[in-house]
mmCIF file of C-alpha atoms in Angstrom:
data_model
loop_
_atom_site.group_PDB
_atom_site.id
_atom_site.type_symbol
_atom_site.label_atom_id
_atom_site.label_comp_id
_atom_site.label_asym_id
_atom_site.label_seq_id
_atom_site.Cartn_x
_atom_site.Cartn_y
_atom_site.Cartn_z
ATOM 1 C CA MET A 2 39.030 -184.428 -51.383
ATOM 2 C CA ASN A 3 41.018 -187.664 -51.381
ATOM 3 C CA ILE A 4 41.748 -188.741 -47.785
ATOM 4 C CA ALA A 5 44.008 -191.662 -46.863
ATOM 5 C CA ILE A 6 43.768 -193.179 -43.396
ATOM 6 C CA ILE A 7 46.702 -195.395 -42.441
ATOM 7 C CA GLY A 8 45.635 -198.109 -40.020
ATOM 8 C CA ALA A 9 42.189 -199.721 -39.773
ATOM 9 C CA GLY A 10 42.079 -199.947 -36.006
ATOM 10 C CA ALA A 11 39.702 -198.241 -33.607
ATOM 11 C CA ALA A 12 40.898 -194.671 -34.224
ATOM 12 C CA GLY A 13 41.178 -195.073 -37.997
ATOM 13 C CA CYS A 14 37.768 -196.672 -38.513
ATOM 14 C CA PHE A 15 36.063 -194.200 -36.205
ATOM 15 C CA ALA A 16 37.700 -191.259 -37.995
ATOM 16 C CA ALA A 17 36.649 -192.674 -41.387
ATOM 17 C CA ILE A 18 32.998 -193.002 -40.346
ATOM 18 C CA GLU A 19 32.899 -189.502 -38.909
ATOM 19 C CA LEU A 20 34.689 -188.010 -41.929
ATOM 20 C CA LYS A 21 32.122 -189.459 -44.334
ATOM 21 C CA ARG A 22 29.301 -188.213 -42.137
ATOM 22 C CA ARG A 23 30.649 -184.683 -42.406
ATOM 23 C CA MET A 24 32.048 -184.887 -45.938
ATOM 24 C CA PRO A 25 29.955 -187.432 -47.865
ATOM 25 C CA GLN A 26 31.508 -186.400 -51.194
ATOM 26 C CA ALA A 27 35.085 -186.998 -49.998
ATOM 27 C CA SER A 28 36.937 -190.133 -51.048
ATOM 28 C CA VAL A 29 38.074 -191.882 -47.863
ATOM 29 C CA THR A 30 40.297 -194.974 -48.033
ATOM 30 C CA LEU A 31 41.508 -197.049 -45.104
ATOM 31 C CA TYR A 32 44.861 -198.799 -45.595
ATOM 32 C CA GLU A 33 45.627 -201.676 -43.220
ATOM 33 C CA ALA A 34 48.874 -203.633 -42.997
ATOM 34 C CA GLY A 35 47.144 -206.736 -41.638
ATOM 35 C CA THR A 36 44.632 -209.068 -43.176
ATOM 36 C CA ARG A 37 41.550 -207.655 -41.446
ATOM 37 C CA PRO A 38 40.470 -204.367 -39.905
ATOM 38 C CA LEU A 39 39.785 -203.910 -36.189
ATOM 39 C CA ALA A 40 41.772 -207.033 -35.258
ATOM 40 C CA LYS A 41 42.840 -205.581 -31.923
ATOM 41 C CA VAL A 42 39.309 -204.443 -31.051
ATOM 42 C CA ALA A 43 38.171 -208.034 -31.564
ATOM 43 C CA VAL A 44 40.336 -209.262 -28.682
ATOM 44 C CA THR A 45 40.196 -206.329 -26.294
ATOM 45 C CA GLY A 46 38.632 -206.885 -22.903
ATOM 46 C CA GLY A 47 39.207 -210.612 -23.199
ATOM 47 C CA GLY A 48 37.067 -210.715 -26.327
ATOM 48 C CA ARG A 49 34.248 -208.763 -24.676
ATOM 49 C CA CYS A 50 35.443 -205.274 -25.726
ATOM 50 C CA ASN A 51 35.811 -202.894 -22.825
ATOM 51 C CA LEU A 52 35.053 -199.949 -25.123
ATOM 52 C CA THR A 53 35.095 -197.124 -22.568
ATOM 53 C CA ASN A 54 34.778 -196.307 -18.867
ATOM 54 C CA SER A 55 32.318 -194.254 -16.835
ATOM 55 C CA PHE A 56 35.284 -192.258 -15.400
ATOM 56 C CA ALA A 57 33.283 -192.116 -12.131
ATOM 57 C CA ALA A 58 36.250 -193.362 -10.081
ATOM 58 C CA VAL A 59 38.838 -191.244 -11.922
ATOM 59 C CA LYS A 60 40.141 -188.518 -9.622
ATOM 60 C CA SER A 61 42.859 -187.365 -12.014
ATOM 61 C CA LEU A 62 43.468 -188.176 -15.679
ATOM 62 C CA ASP A 63 47.164 -188.591 -14.813
ATOM 63 C CA LYS A 64 46.197 -191.839 -13.077
ATOM 64 C CA VAL A 65 44.639 -193.355 -16.201
ATOM 65 C CA TYR A 66 46.709 -191.664 -18.922
ATOM 66 C CA PRO A 67 50.351 -191.846 -17.725
ATOM 67 C CA ARG A 68 51.327 -190.161 -20.977
ATOM 68 C CA GLY A 69 49.044 -187.644 -22.669
ATOM 69 C CA ALA A 70 46.756 -186.718 -19.750
ATOM 70 C CA LYS A 71 46.898 -182.994 -20.524
ATOM 71 C CA LEU A 72 46.027 -183.594 -24.179
ATOM 72 C CA MET A 73 43.211 -185.986 -23.299
ATOM 73 C CA LYS A 74 41.715 -183.505 -20.849
ATOM 74 C CA ARG A 75 41.354 -181.041 -23.708
ATOM 75 C CA LEU A 76 40.098 -183.550 -26.274
ATOM 76 C CA LEU A 77 37.562 -185.216 -23.972
ATOM 77 C CA LYS A 78 35.744 -181.902 -23.774
ATOM 78 C CA GLU A 79 34.979 -182.301 -27.483
ATOM 79 C CA PHE A 80 34.105 -186.014 -27.419
ATOM 80 C CA SER A 81 33.759 -187.553 -23.970
ATOM 81 C CA HIS A 82 33.027 -191.018 -22.634
ATOM 82 C CA ARG A 83 29.358 -190.023 -22.464
ATOM 83 C CA ASP A 84 29.468 -189.061 -26.142
ATOM 84 C CA ALA A 85 31.058 -192.416 -26.998
ATOM 85 C CA TYR A 86 28.387 -194.256 -24.992
ATOM 86 C CA GLU A 87 25.603 -192.432 -26.837
ATOM 87 C CA TRP A 88 27.337 -192.862 -30.216
ATOM 88 C CA PHE A 89 27.433 -196.639 -29.938
ATOM 89 C CA GLU A 90 23.903 -196.886 -28.567
ATOM 90 C CA ARG A 91 22.644 -194.810 -31.514
ATOM 91 C CA ALA A 92 24.461 -197.286 -33.734
ATOM 92 C CA GLY A 93 22.384 -200.076 -32.201
ATOM 93 C CA VAL A 94 24.801 -201.420 -29.583
ATOM 94 C CA ARG A 95 23.268 -201.798 -26.114
ATOM 95 C CA LEU A 96 25.822 -201.065 -23.406
ATOM 96 C CA LEU A 97 26.189 -201.724 -19.690
ATOM 97 C CA THR A 98 28.424 -200.228 -17.026
ATOM 98 C CA GLN A 99 29.892 -202.757 -14.615
ATOM 99 C CA ASP A 100 30.513 -202.213 -10.909
ATOM 100 C CA ASP A 101 34.173 -201.471 -11.724
ATOM 101 C CA GLU A 102 32.981 -198.649 -14.056
ATOM 102 C CA CYS A 103 34.112 -200.469 -17.210
ATOM 103 C CA VAL A 104 31.642 -200.257 -20.106
ATOM 104 C CA PHE A 105 30.916 -203.330 -22.258
ATOM 105 C CA PRO A 106 28.308 -204.257 -24.849
ATOM 106 C CA VAL A 107 25.397 -206.114 -23.238
ATOM 107 C CA SER A 108 26.192 -208.999 -25.570
ATOM 108 C CA GLN A 109 29.669 -209.298 -23.969
ATOM 109 C CA ASP A 110 30.944 -209.878 -27.495
ATOM 110 C CA ALA A 111 33.664 -207.717 -29.032
ATOM 111 C CA MET A 112 32.590 -208.848 -32.486
ATOM 112 C CA GLU A 113 29.377 -206.852 -32.078
ATOM 113 C CA ILE A 114 31.503 -203.697 -31.966
ATOM 114 C CA VAL A 115 33.615 -204.897 -34.905
ATOM 115 C CA HIS A 116 30.580 -205.757 -37.037
ATOM 116 C CA THR A 117 28.855 -202.475 -36.164
ATOM 117 C CA LEU A 118 31.841 -200.399 -37.251
ATOM 118 C CA LEU A 119 32.359 -202.465 -40.408
ATOM 119 C CA ARG A 120 28.699 -202.075 -41.325
ATOM 120 C CA MET A 121 28.932 -198.303 -40.871
ATOM 121 C CA LEU A 122 32.094 -198.184 -42.988
ATOM 122 C CA ARG A 123 30.353 -200.166 -45.711
ATOM 123 C CA VAL A 124 27.227 -197.995 -45.659
ATOM 124 C CA SER A 125 29.427 -194.879 -45.747
ATOM 125 C CA HIS A 126 31.273 -196.206 -48.835
ATOM 126 C CA VAL A 127 34.686 -196.163 -47.187
ATOM 127 C CA ASP A 128 37.172 -198.250 -49.169
ATOM 128 C CA ILE A 129 39.302 -200.666 -47.123
ATOM 129 C CA CYS A 130 42.597 -201.933 -48.527
ATOM 130 C CA THR A 131 44.121 -204.662 -46.372
ATOM 131 C CA ARG A 132 47.651 -206.071 -46.664
ATOM 132 C CA HIS A 133 48.952 -202.592 -47.457
ATOM 133 C CA ARG A 134 51.935 -201.794 -45.243
ATOM 134 C CA LEU A 135 53.035 -198.170 -45.451
ATOM 135 C CA THR A 136 56.773 -197.947 -46.051
ATOM 136 C CA CYS A 137 57.129 -194.251 -46.848
ATOM 137 C CA LEU A 138 55.035 -191.108 -46.388
ATOM 138 C CA GLU A 139 56.206 -187.973 -48.207
ATOM 139 C CA HIS A 140 54.818 -184.434 -48.327
ATOM 140 C CA LEU A 141 55.234 -183.055 -51.843
ATOM 141 C CA GLY A 142 53.805 -179.570 -52.212
ATOM 142 C CA ASP A 143 50.024 -179.816 -51.942
ATOM 143 C CA ILE A 144 49.864 -183.605 -51.922
ATOM 144 C CA TYR A 145 51.092 -186.586 -49.948
ATOM 145 C CA ARG A 146 52.692 -189.552 -51.620
ATOM 146 C CA LEU A 147 52.264 -192.898 -49.892
ATOM 147 C CA THR A 148 54.297 -195.978 -50.745
ATOM 148 C CA PHE A 149 52.961 -199.382 -49.708
ATOM 149 C CA ALA A 150 54.497 -202.833 -49.673
ATOM 150 C CA ARG A 151 52.099 -205.640 -50.557
ATOM 151 C CA PRO A 152 52.771 -209.372 -50.198
ATOM 152 C CA ASP A 153 50.963 -210.078 -53.465
ATOM 153 C CA MET A 154 52.945 -207.513 -55.467
ATOM 154 C CA SER A 155 56.658 -207.528 -56.268
ATOM 155 C CA GLU A 156 56.660 -203.773 -56.868
ATOM 156 C CA PRO A 157 55.538 -201.184 -54.281
ATOM 157 C CA THR A 158 52.157 -199.507 -54.675
ATOM 158 C CA VAL A 159 52.225 -195.702 -54.755
ATOM 159 C CA VAL A 160 49.145 -193.529 -54.165
ATOM 160 C CA GLU A 161 48.568 -189.830 -53.645
ATOM 161 C CA ALA A 162 46.241 -188.097 -51.213
ATOM 162 C CA ASP A 163 45.157 -184.558 -50.387
ATOM 163 C CA ALA A 164 45.055 -185.345 -46.659
ATOM 164 C CA VAL A 165 46.416 -188.164 -44.509
ATOM 165 C CA VAL A 166 45.388 -189.486 -41.103
ATOM 166 C CA VAL A 167 47.954 -191.745 -39.436
ATOM 167 C CA THR A 168 46.366 -194.211 -37.009
ATOM 168 C CA THR A 169 48.854 -197.075 -37.126
ATOM 169 C CA GLY A 170 48.673 -197.789 -33.388
ATOM 170 C CA GLY A 171 51.521 -198.576 -31.039
ATOM 171 C CA SER A 172 54.803 -199.742 -32.506
ATOM 172 C CA PRO A 173 56.330 -202.869 -30.921
ATOM 173 C CA ARG A 174 59.700 -202.034 -32.488
ATOM 174 C CA PRO A 175 61.601 -198.727 -32.793
ATOM 175 C CA THR A 176 61.726 -199.216 -36.566
ATOM 176 C CA GLY A 177 57.926 -199.329 -36.723
ATOM 177 C CA LEU A 178 57.730 -195.597 -37.398
ATOM 178 C CA ASP A 179 60.470 -195.450 -40.034
ATOM 179 C CA MET A 180 57.854 -194.728 -42.727
ATOM 180 C CA LEU A 181 57.492 -191.250 -41.177
ATOM 181 C CA ARG A 182 61.200 -190.441 -41.431
ATOM 182 C CA PRO A 183 60.859 -188.171 -44.534
ATOM 183 C CA LEU A 184 58.571 -185.891 -42.474
ATOM 184 C CA GLU A 185 61.346 -185.159 -39.929
ATOM 185 C CA LEU A 186 59.061 -185.423 -36.913
ATOM 186 C CA GLU A 187 60.111 -185.748 -33.297
ATOM 187 C CA ILE A 188 59.635 -189.386 -32.265
ATOM 188 C CA VAL A 189 59.620 -190.650 -28.694
ATOM 189 C CA PRO A 190 61.169 -194.148 -28.819
ATOM 190 C CA PRO A 191 58.332 -196.631 -28.242
ATOM 191 C CA VAL A 192 58.556 -199.196 -25.457
ATOM 192 C CA PRO A 193 56.011 -201.768 -24.232
ATOM 193 C CA SER A 194 53.359 -200.860 -21.682
ATOM 194 C CA LEU A 195 50.696 -203.020 -19.991
ATOM 195 C CA PHE A 196 52.513 -206.247 -19.206
ATOM 196 C CA SER A 197 52.760 -208.707 -16.349
ATOM 197 C CA LEU A 198 55.934 -209.225 -14.330
ATOM 198 C CA CYS A 199 58.030 -212.379 -14.193
ATOM 199 C CA LEU A 200 59.380 -213.992 -11.023
ATOM 200 C CA PRO A 201 61.463 -216.837 -12.489
ATOM 201 C CA GLY A 202 61.619 -219.881 -10.221
ATOM 202 C CA HIS A 203 59.785 -218.123 -7.396
ATOM 203 C CA PRO A 204 57.637 -220.208 -4.997
ATOM 204 C CA LEU A 205 54.712 -217.832 -5.629
ATOM 205 C CA ASN A 206 54.402 -219.210 -9.156
ATOM 206 C CA GLY A 207 53.155 -222.464 -7.671
ATOM 207 C CA LEU A 208 50.077 -220.578 -6.445
ATOM 208 C CA MET A 209 48.940 -219.699 -9.983
ATOM 209 C CA GLY A 210 45.321 -218.679 -10.243
ATOM 210 C CA THR A 211 45.268 -217.071 -6.809
ATOM 211 C CA VAL A 212 43.705 -213.606 -6.744
ATOM 212 C CA VAL A 213 43.961 -210.971 -4.004
ATOM 213 C CA GLU A 214 41.128 -208.548 -4.670
ATOM 214 C CA ASN A 215 42.795 -205.412 -3.318
ATOM 215 C CA ALA A 216 46.568 -205.188 -3.186
ATOM 216 C CA VAL A 217 49.059 -202.376 -3.708
ATOM 217 C CA VAL A 218 52.237 -202.893 -5.716
ATOM 218 C CA GLY A 219 54.996 -200.340 -5.964
ATOM 219 C CA ILE A 220 58.634 -199.832 -6.856
ATOM 220 C CA PRO A 221 60.745 -199.054 -3.746
ATOM 221 C CA GLY A 222 62.520 -195.716 -3.889
ATOM 222 C CA THR A 223 59.973 -194.220 -6.288
ATOM 223 C CA LYS A 224 56.450 -192.831 -6.046
ATOM 224 C CA MET A 225 55.207 -195.399 -8.539
ATOM 225 C CA LYS A 226 52.529 -197.646 -7.113
ATOM 226 C CA ALA A 227 49.179 -199.049 -8.151
ATOM 227 C CA GLU A 228 46.192 -200.550 -6.408
ATOM 228 C CA GLY A 229 43.718 -203.213 -7.469
ATOM 229 C CA PRO A 230 43.255 -206.961 -7.897
ATOM 230 C CA LEU A 231 46.499 -208.938 -8.031
ATOM 231 C CA LEU A 232 46.706 -212.244 -9.922
ATOM 232 C CA ILE A 233 49.414 -214.839 -9.329
ATOM 233 C CA THR A 234 50.336 -216.671 -12.537
ATOM 234 C CA HIS A 235 52.649 -219.546 -13.361
ATOM 235 C CA TRP A 236 55.291 -216.989 -14.425
ATOM 236 C CA GLY A 237 54.819 -214.276 -11.794
ATOM 237 C CA LEU A 238 52.346 -211.475 -11.127
ATOM 238 C CA SER A 239 49.569 -209.984 -13.235
ATOM 239 C CA GLY A 240 46.114 -208.484 -12.754
ATOM 240 C CA PRO A 241 44.987 -204.831 -12.814
ATOM 241 C CA ALA A 242 47.368 -203.677 -10.061
ATOM 242 C CA VAL A 243 50.457 -204.997 -11.876
ATOM 243 C CA LEU A 244 49.263 -203.855 -15.307
ATOM 244 C CA LYS A 245 48.721 -200.327 -13.992
ATOM 245 C CA LEU A 246 52.172 -200.314 -12.407
ATOM 246 C CA SER A 247 53.706 -201.515 -15.689
ATOM 247 C CA SER A 248 52.058 -198.583 -17.438
ATOM 248 C CA TYR A 249 53.267 -196.003 -14.922
ATOM 249 C CA ALA A 250 56.799 -197.412 -14.921
ATOM 250 C CA ALA A 251 57.005 -198.561 -18.572
ATOM 251 C CA ARG A 252 60.030 -196.526 -19.561
ATOM 252 C CA MET A 253 61.913 -197.003 -16.296
ATOM 253 C CA LEU A 254 61.407 -200.766 -16.427
ATOM 254 C CA GLN A 255 62.581 -200.903 -20.041
ATOM 255 C CA GLU A 256 65.710 -198.937 -19.197
ATOM 256 C CA ASN A 257 66.499 -201.429 -16.426
ATOM 257 C CA GLY A 258 66.020 -204.480 -18.616
ATOM 258 C CA TYR A 259 62.820 -205.387 -16.746
ATOM 259 C CA ARG A 260 64.805 -206.193 -13.634
ATOM 260 C CA CYS A 261 63.770 -204.436 -10.464
ATOM 261 C CA ARG A 262 62.425 -204.900 -6.977
ATOM 262 C CA ILE A 263 58.733 -204.465 -6.301
ATOM 263 C CA ALA A 264 56.981 -204.220 -2.957
ATOM 264 C CA VAL A 265 53.549 -205.769 -2.391
ATOM 265 C CA ASN A 266 51.147 -204.659 0.318
ATOM 266 C CA TRP A 267 48.888 -207.693 0.504
ATOM 267 C CA PHE A 268 46.435 -205.664 2.603
ATOM 268 C CA GLY A 269 45.922 -202.939 0.016
ATOM 269 C CA ASN A 270 46.238 -199.435 1.411
ATOM 270 C CA GLN A 271 46.182 -200.517 5.048
ATOM 271 C CA LYS A 272 49.057 -199.180 7.134
ATOM 272 C CA GLU A 273 51.339 -201.446 9.106
ATOM 273 C CA GLN A 274 49.796 -200.554 12.480
ATOM 274 C CA ALA A 275 46.283 -201.320 11.222
ATOM 275 C CA VAL A 276 47.466 -204.743 10.085
ATOM 276 C CA VAL A 277 49.089 -205.345 13.499
ATOM 277 C CA GLN A 278 45.741 -204.658 15.115
ATOM 278 C CA GLU A 279 43.877 -206.934 12.675
ATOM 279 C CA LEU A 280 46.310 -209.791 13.358
ATOM 280 C CA GLN A 281 46.041 -209.294 17.125
ATOM 281 C CA GLU A 282 42.246 -209.415 16.915
ATOM 282 C CA LEU A 283 42.484 -212.581 14.835
ATOM 283 C CA ALA A 284 44.757 -214.143 17.453
ATOM 284 C CA SER A 285 42.362 -213.155 20.211
ATOM 285 C CA ARG A 286 39.422 -214.849 18.486
ATOM 286 C CA HIS A 287 41.339 -217.969 17.452
ATOM 287 C CA SER A 288 44.042 -218.396 20.081
ATOM 288 C CA GLN A 289 43.880 -222.213 19.996
ATOM 289 C CA LYS A 290 43.870 -222.514 16.225
ATOM 290 C CA GLN A 291 46.920 -222.943 14.042
ATOM 291 C CA LEU A 292 48.055 -220.034 11.888
ATOM 292 C CA GLN A 293 47.249 -222.068 8.775
ATOM 293 C CA SER A 294 43.682 -222.689 9.945
ATOM 294 C CA ALA A 295 42.569 -219.143 10.758
ATOM 295 C CA TYR A 296 43.609 -216.270 8.557
ATOM 296 C CA PRO A 297 42.425 -212.930 7.111
ATOM 297 C CA SER A 298 39.561 -213.320 4.644
ATOM 298 C CA VAL A 299 41.468 -211.566 1.846
ATOM 299 C CA PHE A 300 43.679 -214.662 1.408
ATOM 300 C CA ASN A 301 43.115 -218.256 0.439
ATOM 301 C CA ALA A 302 44.719 -221.063 2.440
ATOM 302 C CA ARG A 303 47.609 -221.683 0.030
ATOM 303 C CA LEU A 304 48.714 -218.052 -0.198
ATOM 304 C CA TRP A 305 48.352 -217.493 3.539
ATOM 305 C CA ARG A 306 50.450 -220.577 4.317
ATOM 306 C CA TYR A 307 53.160 -219.273 1.978
ATOM 307 C CA LEU A 308 53.103 -215.799 3.551
ATOM 308 C CA VAL A 309 53.346 -217.287 7.030
ATOM 309 C CA THR A 310 56.552 -219.059 6.025
ATOM 310 C CA CYS A 311 57.854 -215.746 4.616
ATOM 311 C CA CYS A 312 57.340 -214.331 8.119
ATOM 312 C CA LYS A 313 59.641 -217.135 9.348
ATOM 313 C CA LEU A 314 56.814 -218.801 11.271
ATOM 314 C CA ARG A 315 55.551 -222.386 11.297
ATOM 315 C CA PRO A 316 52.065 -222.718 9.761
ATOM 316 C CA ASP A 317 51.146 -225.222 12.513
ATOM 317 C CA CYS A 318 52.014 -222.719 15.257
ATOM 318 C CA ARG A 319 48.999 -221.603 17.325
ATOM 319 C CA TRP A 320 47.879 -217.982 17.315
ATOM 320 C CA GLY A 321 47.963 -217.863 21.106
ATOM 321 C CA GLU A 322 51.666 -218.689 21.128
ATOM 322 C CA LEU A 323 52.691 -215.508 19.282
ATOM 323 C CA GLN A 324 54.455 -212.708 21.128
ATOM 324 C CA SER A 325 53.530 -209.038 20.579
ATOM 325 C CA GLY A 326 56.701 -208.395 18.611
ATOM 326 C CA THR A 327 55.783 -211.182 16.202
ATOM 327 C CA PHE A 328 52.646 -209.328 15.114
ATOM 328 C CA VAL A 329 54.757 -206.281 14.296
ATOM 329 C CA ARG A 330 57.177 -208.408 12.281
ATOM 330 C CA MET A 331 54.318 -210.106 10.398
ATOM 331 C CA ALA A 332 52.646 -206.793 9.573
ATOM 332 C CA ALA A 333 55.929 -205.316 8.329
ATOM 333 C CA MET A 334 56.351 -208.178 5.840
ATOM 334 C CA LEU A 335 52.710 -208.376 4.778
ATOM 335 C CA THR A 336 52.571 -204.658 3.962
ATOM 336 C CA ASN A 337 55.999 -204.508 2.310
ATOM 337 C CA HIS A 338 56.765 -207.862 0.717
ATOM 338 C CA VAL A 339 59.740 -207.235 -1.564
ATOM 339 C CA LEU A 340 60.098 -209.430 -4.657
ATOM 340 C CA GLU A 341 62.753 -209.526 -7.386
ATOM 341 C CA VAL A 342 61.328 -209.082 -10.885
ATOM 342 C CA ASP A 343 63.267 -210.456 -13.835
ATOM 343 C CA GLY A 344 61.427 -210.018 -17.122
ATOM 344 C CA LYS A 345 57.999 -209.196 -18.441
ATOM 345 C CA ASN A 346 55.215 -211.102 -20.123
ATOM 346 C CA ARG A 347 52.923 -209.648 -22.765
ATOM 347 C CA PHE A 348 49.331 -209.148 -21.569
ATOM 348 C CA LYS A 349 47.208 -211.448 -23.776
ATOM 349 C CA GLU A 350 46.915 -210.050 -27.318
ATOM 350 C CA GLU A 351 46.448 -206.472 -26.160
ATOM 351 C CA PHE A 352 49.810 -204.969 -27.044
ATOM 352 C CA VAL A 353 50.133 -201.379 -25.854
ATOM 353 C CA THR A 354 53.138 -199.092 -26.123
ATOM 354 C CA CYS A 355 54.201 -195.806 -24.662
ATOM 355 C CA GLY A 356 56.098 -193.468 -26.945
ATOM 356 C CA GLY A 357 55.455 -192.741 -30.606
ATOM 357 C CA VAL A 358 54.929 -189.439 -32.418
ATOM 358 C CA ALA A 359 55.732 -186.711 -29.880
ATOM 359 C CA LEU A 360 52.797 -184.526 -28.879
ATOM 360 C CA SER A 361 54.898 -181.452 -29.683
ATOM 361 C CA ASN A 362 54.327 -182.295 -33.374
ATOM 362 C CA VAL A 363 50.565 -181.756 -33.293
ATOM 363 C CA ASP A 364 48.076 -179.003 -32.529
ATOM 364 C CA ALA A 365 46.517 -180.006 -29.215
ATOM 365 C CA SER A 366 43.045 -178.902 -30.331
ATOM 366 C CA THR A 367 42.911 -180.508 -33.781
ATOM 367 C CA LEU A 368 45.681 -183.184 -33.847
ATOM 368 C CA GLU A 369 46.908 -181.684 -37.129
ATOM 369 C CA CYS A 370 50.656 -181.806 -37.644
ATOM 370 C CA ARG A 371 52.187 -178.384 -37.035
ATOM 371 C CA SER A 372 54.760 -178.721 -39.821
ATOM 372 C CA HIS A 373 52.622 -180.533 -42.426
ATOM 373 C CA PRO A 374 49.121 -179.187 -43.183
ATOM 374 C CA ARG A 375 46.335 -181.762 -43.647
ATOM 375 C CA LEU A 376 48.385 -184.455 -41.925
ATOM 376 C CA PHE A 377 46.735 -185.719 -38.735
ATOM 377 C CA PHE A 378 47.601 -188.280 -36.077
ATOM 378 C CA ALA A 379 45.195 -190.179 -33.847
ATOM 379 C CA GLY A 380 45.335 -193.082 -31.436
ATOM 380 C CA GLU A 381 48.277 -194.886 -29.965
ATOM 381 C CA VAL A 382 50.684 -193.833 -32.728
ATOM 382 C CA LEU A 383 50.907 -190.652 -30.654
ATOM 383 C CA ASP A 384 52.732 -190.637 -27.330
ATOM 384 C CA VAL A 385 49.459 -191.270 -25.483
ATOM 385 C CA ASP A 386 48.583 -194.481 -23.676
ATOM 386 C CA ALA A 387 46.410 -195.596 -20.803
ATOM 387 C CA ILE A 388 45.957 -198.232 -18.147
ATOM 388 C CA THR A 389 43.398 -201.005 -18.589
ATOM 389 C CA GLY A 390 39.707 -200.271 -18.116
ATOM 390 C CA GLY A 391 38.542 -198.962 -21.498
ATOM 391 C CA PHE A 392 40.674 -195.824 -21.442
ATOM 392 C CA ASN A 393 42.822 -196.700 -24.476
ATOM 393 C CA LEU A 394 39.772 -197.310 -26.652
ATOM 394 C CA GLN A 395 38.165 -194.116 -25.376
ATOM 395 C CA ALA A 396 41.283 -192.244 -26.480
ATOM 396 C CA ALA A 397 40.924 -193.844 -29.920
ATOM 397 C CA TRP A 398 37.253 -192.843 -30.294
ATOM 398 C CA THR A 399 37.961 -189.328 -29.019
ATOM 399 C CA MET A 400 40.948 -188.679 -31.246
ATOM 400 C CA GLY A 401 39.286 -190.184 -34.289
ATOM 401 C CA TYR A 402 36.305 -187.898 -33.745
ATOM 402 C CA VAL A 403 38.463 -184.790 -33.222
ATOM 403 C CA VAL A 404 40.414 -185.412 -36.429
ATOM 404 C CA ALA A 405 37.208 -185.806 -38.420
ATOM 405 C CA ALA A 406 35.782 -182.643 -36.920
ATOM 406 C CA HIS A 407 38.777 -180.544 -37.918
ATOM 407 C CA LEU A 408 39.920 -182.008 -41.224
ATOM 408 C CA GLN A 409 38.662 -179.629 -43.908
#
């Protein structure tokens, strides 16, 4: 059997390795539009490769897979995070699970994962053709015809395959899936996910580098909110809490031109009354100190001074001078600090999209296309995406494995 895999990312390379393990006589070729395979894996996790998660803190898959949770619940039964952990350790990669449940190679080097997968592809005799950008995929009777554009060739390259696995990843532009148009599939328009939020000209930007370890950010008037570390940057807000919120609200934010109001609870999940009590206790212990000199331990001096001014108080005011109503007013602002977002900023090199090939096109157990036999989809090209923490790569390993297990 001649099998073409389109996209040499995590899902495509994993599927290729597993296919050759099961079908050593099959001809498996990886076609990659870029100049090197696994380019995105090389930069994931800040170059350390957060390749999966322990899932120990995951109460519901909906919280980590905003789109595709139902599908992932089914597929993870066939190849779980534990299976992925064991797979890589068998391949010679020692792994560790951090306190935040993210799994990394002990080496803290994403290139160890890249080199391991490339070595396994080489040993398995998988052909890799880089600089091959798929421009058209057609189903003609019992075969598939694939047309590629190549920068070193004036004429397109045409190949045929008995089976095709599409693992092209997320599409930054709506036209990125035009090569599938002859197949007449349902496509969910792709939009960016996992991005930081811009606060142009806001005083907070002057506090860049400040981290609040446990904050909650949400969009007023909706149920969308996320909890976790919050990072102030020179353009606005980032960190796990904001990235999770961007994933949950990806389509809504895109529809609104990335302009919206967000509310920050600087005290995490604490309620307003609990914060009132904490501030009163602080005032009782430090009645003669200035507000800027004694403050909750979750803040640094610069951020606290800024928040005090947002409460319309002087930083040099003494705690003992505050009236009871002032504590209520402070707590109301600190647990519901509304900011105006205007724009987004891409999160490092880790571009993630929501949208893609609609899940209605594929069999939920095999990922085979319902209308085109021996055509499979895996990875982010499907309308499946996750928050940060190793969940996107786990989806890639899982789907790549499932495709290999069911492609006959």
